[in-house]
Amino acid sequence: MNHVETLRSDWQRTTTPDRLDSSTHSTGLLTVEDLSVAYTSRGVQRQAVDQVSFTLDRGETLAVVGESGSGKSTIAQSLIGLLPAGGNVTSGTAHLGDPADALDLLQLRDQSMRPIRGRRIGLIPQDPSNSLNPVRTVGWSVAESMRIHRRGDKRTRLRRTLELLERVGIDDPQRRARQYPHELSGGQRQRVLIAAAIALEPELIIADEPTSALDVTVQRVILDLIDELRTELNASVLFITHDLAVAAERADSLLVLHQGAVKERGPAQEILTTPQDDYTKRLLSNAPSLLSPPVRRPVPETDPEFVVVDGLTHRYKSGKSSFAAVKDVSFTLARGSTHALVGESGSGKTTLGRAIAGFHAPSAGSVTVGGVDVASARKRPEFRKQVQLVYQNPYGSLDPRQSVGEIVGEPLRNFGIKDRGERRRRALLELERVALPEETADRLPRELSGGQRQRVAIARALVLRPDLLVLDEAVSALDVTIQAQILSLLERLQQELELTYIFISHDLAVVRQIADTVSVLAAGEQVESGPTETVFNSPEHKYTRALLSAIPRPRKTPAGP
Amino acid sequence: MWSYVLRRLGQALLVLFVAFTATFFLLHYLPGDSVIARYGSPQLGLSSAEVAEIRASIGADQPVWTQFWLALTGFLTGDLGFSTQTGASVSSMLAAALPATAALTLTSFLLAVVLAFTIAFTSTFSPFAWLRRVTRALPPLFISIPVFWLAIVLIQVFSFQLGLVPVIGASDLQALILPSLAISVPIAAPLAQILVSSIDEVRSQPFVSVVRAKGASNNWLLWRNVLGNALLPALTIAGLLFGELIAGAVVTETIFGRSGIGRMTEQAVANRDMPVLQAIVVLSAATFVLINLIVDLLYPVLDPRLRKKVRA
């Protein structure tokens, strides 16, 4: 608590006095009424936020929960007056401060909004990887808002910067302050961004998906930090997230948003335990949960050693130094079953998946698929027929200028099927298999939704009739409702075609739902491996336990009726 | 760091050698040569035996490899040979022409940079939408203006009609104005184009909205955040545009009647004056290589992400 006290005492002298006075009177900080926002592009108006009202009390956390396109980020952007081009507030008020002298944020012009941004409202952005100016030092970025608002002189700013960095848990602030963003990890960058956001002790902190780009263990630490700072600064947090579990764990009250409209609003506990609205219910049931393990059908026993990974090691070499991304991993996988590779970023799970799919030869050890050694078969075209990959980002892995039909049929062309009509016929067959309507074949990838694109990617992988699919974070970028649909599609396909899956994911809840067996990877090492239920119910390695305990869970219900 | 610089210098020397060799053989195998161009005219009344004698006196009758070797060793020891046309030493001709051209190209370049930045800032940060649209149309317009045409129009308008810049008896400074303006316009165009698109690109990055959420003004955003990120691509183009400067000098020096390397090039080409051409090509290549070496060394200064690679 030591640095916390210095942080307060040192800075309070320069904070505006009205702020301190007002905090003692009332509890309402932000009152939003009938907020509507529309985007206009090419003369067409689209309603993004539709008559949203809510109140945020001082010291409280309100989570705005919704899937992509629900308008949750638009609400945040309209509050700080930074809507993207084409966005317009069409109605509503948003009063910040005490009723007596509250400012309507939506009425302010850019000029009068600037003193409020950074000083009274702090923003913690979504993606730490590109939210810091890459050519400025970290310390510079933290001090920037103090310089913009002309706080203190150079020396006090530097001292304050170091204090802030230390407060958010950056080791060796002196050295770190002089480093550049690319020298920091994602979690450290998010800490830096938090330090920058709280530099002027704002009364309102808008956290826009602050942890969706981070690993679960890092996510937990960052969320804890935001919670602590909220208490210390008596600030209110408007927490924007797609993740119901995170919202449930961290927020006092929830606002469930769907297609711009409020579906449900109220105390977090109430909404989670007794949802009233159908959409909220669907959201809750679709969210993969650790509490209710799904029932897996028994693994077929046609070929218990269909995939054998034995002592696999993969080293990346750069110049004289080499780095082992995967160290001595072994597991066996039966035909028709799913093995999950779980780990945080940098754990080597993607490298392992690519080695199994034969994209690179292992440095040591071996992989056999259906009794064939991958290292020797991987350059043969027949092997490609057997093993296919599906990536996380379907938009990046689909050629934007090809129609869906061409994309799905393309692998056939590489295998000598020259006839366009034949390729199209087989593409349509696969599209039907992944439950896409026939007319999708003539669309372009950008005309499809994220879930539809992922279906296309799966159809393309299936067109060669492979036995093994390596799914690399294949559902991670999708909203929960879409995610649930793709997961059940994958299960159906597995049964229909007797497919074997290597399922790479950082999301333990999803893994528990789909995988029969699991390997937990940490820094390239296989720390634990076995049947999913065993690993989840009685984890042996401390890293697995840390991963499991980092998963957000709703707060304990206070003892009640 | 130093090994990087040494490696780059080695590459630069290789480029120079290739440029020298290519020029030498191209000029050698082109039909006609400097001796014919200078002495072959029937009006001079020289017999073919006399022309052959002149040829022998300057070593032009020797086998091509011997000539190449002599020219190369000459260049390495600083002896650039003598102009076939005037008989003057090439190094003294270069020394006389260089300062005027250096002044012209430098002024043009600075002017181009100022012009490009003005266009780029106006078309991205101006508060008036119509002004942004108008300035955005300028680079494509500028790039399609030929230097020789612009030069003639400038003389016509500013010297003959408005009388603002004297054509005869102008001071050194006055004589620089119109030619450098003529060169700078087509150079400013691609530079401005790149700047506009990289400023647009940087402005769409998430960190810019984070800075705006800190309460930054447009000026703060432009000068302290966007510009530093947008400079890199422009720097690359600036290095490559140097070649344009030399080409521009050839045209403008001829049109404006300035003496300089450009004028010298024009005359040397007309007269097939090979020693002079050889020297000019090597000089331009050397400057081009040097400028791009400086550009490469500036990258890590501007972008910390590139520093590690250079050190390694």
Short mmCIF file of N, CA and C in Angstrom, two decimals, chain A residues 62 66 80 84 88 95 125 132 146 167 170 235 250 255 270 293 336 340 376 384 395 475 498 500 528 535 540:
data_model
loop_
_atom_site.label_atom_id
_atom_site.label_comp_id
_atom_site.label_asym_id
_atom_site.label_seq_id
_atom_site.Cartn_x
_atom_site.Cartn_y
_atom_site.Cartn_z
N LEU A 62 -19.71 -1.37 -14.39
CA LEU A 62 -20.84 -1.79 -15.22
C LEU A 62 -20.28 -2.46 -16.46
N GLY A 66 -21.90 -7.94 -25.12
CA GLY A 66 -22.56 -8.17 -26.40
C GLY A 66 -21.60 -8.81 -27.38
N ILE A 80 -16.81 9.33 -25.45
CA ILE A 80 -15.61 10.19 -25.47
C ILE A 80 -15.54 11.00 -26.76
N PRO A 84 -15.99 6.75 -35.13
CA PRO A 84 -15.32 6.73 -36.43
C PRO A 84 -16.12 7.53 -37.46
N ASN A 88 -22.75 8.98 -36.08
CA ASN A 88 -23.39 10.17 -35.52
C ASN A 88 -24.32 9.80 -34.39
N HIS A 95 -24.89 12.38 -19.12
CA HIS A 95 -24.42 13.35 -18.13
C HIS A 95 -23.33 12.77 -17.26
N PRO A 125 -7.60 0.57 -23.96
CA PRO A 125 -8.04 0.07 -25.27
C PRO A 125 -7.98 -1.45 -25.35
N LEU A 132 0.03 1.45 -28.63
CA LEU A 132 1.07 2.37 -28.17
C LEU A 132 1.84 2.85 -29.40
N MET A 146 -0.17 13.74 -19.28
CA MET A 146 0.23 14.83 -18.37
C MET A 146 0.76 16.01 -19.16
N ARG A 167 3.27 1.07 -10.00
CA ARG A 167 1.94 0.73 -9.48
C ARG A 167 1.25 -0.34 -10.32
N ILE A 170 4.96 -3.01 -13.36
CA ILE A 170 6.06 -3.14 -14.32
C ILE A 170 7.36 -3.24 -13.52
N ALA A 235 -12.88 5.30 -8.73
CA ALA A 235 -13.34 5.55 -10.09
C ALA A 235 -14.42 4.56 -10.46
N ARG A 250 -16.43 -9.79 -12.89
CA ARG A 250 -15.88 -8.49 -12.51
C ARG A 250 -16.89 -7.39 -12.26
N LEU A 255 -25.19 -5.01 -18.59
CA LEU A 255 -26.08 -4.47 -19.61
C LEU A 255 -25.88 -5.39 -20.80
N GLU A 270 -28.06 -11.41 -10.56
CA GLU A 270 -29.43 -11.68 -10.94
C GLU A 270 -29.54 -12.14 -12.39
N PRO A 293 -19.61 -30.08 -17.58
CA PRO A 293 -18.89 -30.77 -18.65
C PRO A 293 -19.87 -31.46 -19.57
N GLY A 336 -10.90 -40.92 -35.23
CA GLY A 336 -12.23 -40.45 -34.89
C GLY A 336 -12.31 -39.72 -33.56
N ALA A 340 -6.67 -32.20 -27.87
CA ALA A 340 -6.49 -30.75 -27.80
C ALA A 340 -5.08 -30.42 -27.36
N SER A 376 8.78 -38.30 -43.87
CA SER A 376 9.15 -38.74 -45.21
C SER A 376 8.01 -38.54 -46.20
N ARG A 384 -1.11 -34.64 -48.42
CA ARG A 384 -1.97 -33.45 -48.29
C ARG A 384 -3.45 -33.82 -48.33
N TYR A 395 -10.74 -14.96 -42.52
CA TYR A 395 -10.70 -13.90 -43.51
C TYR A 395 -9.32 -13.84 -44.14
N VAL A 475 -11.94 -21.64 -33.59
CA VAL A 475 -13.18 -20.98 -33.15
C VAL A 475 -12.89 -19.78 -32.25
N GLU A 498 -15.87 -39.77 -39.79
CA GLU A 498 -14.86 -40.39 -38.94
C GLU A 498 -13.55 -39.60 -38.97
N THR A 500 -10.49 -37.24 -37.50
CA THR A 500 -9.67 -37.10 -36.31
C THR A 500 -9.24 -35.64 -36.23
N GLU A 528 1.50 -31.78 -19.10
CA GLU A 528 0.50 -32.73 -18.67
C GLU A 528 -0.23 -33.25 -19.91
N VAL A 535 -7.56 -34.59 -16.64
CA VAL A 535 -6.70 -33.40 -16.56
C VAL A 535 -7.45 -32.23 -15.92
N GLU A 540 -2.42 -32.31 -12.34
CA GLU A 540 -1.27 -32.66 -11.53
C GLU A 540 -0.21 -31.58 -11.54
#
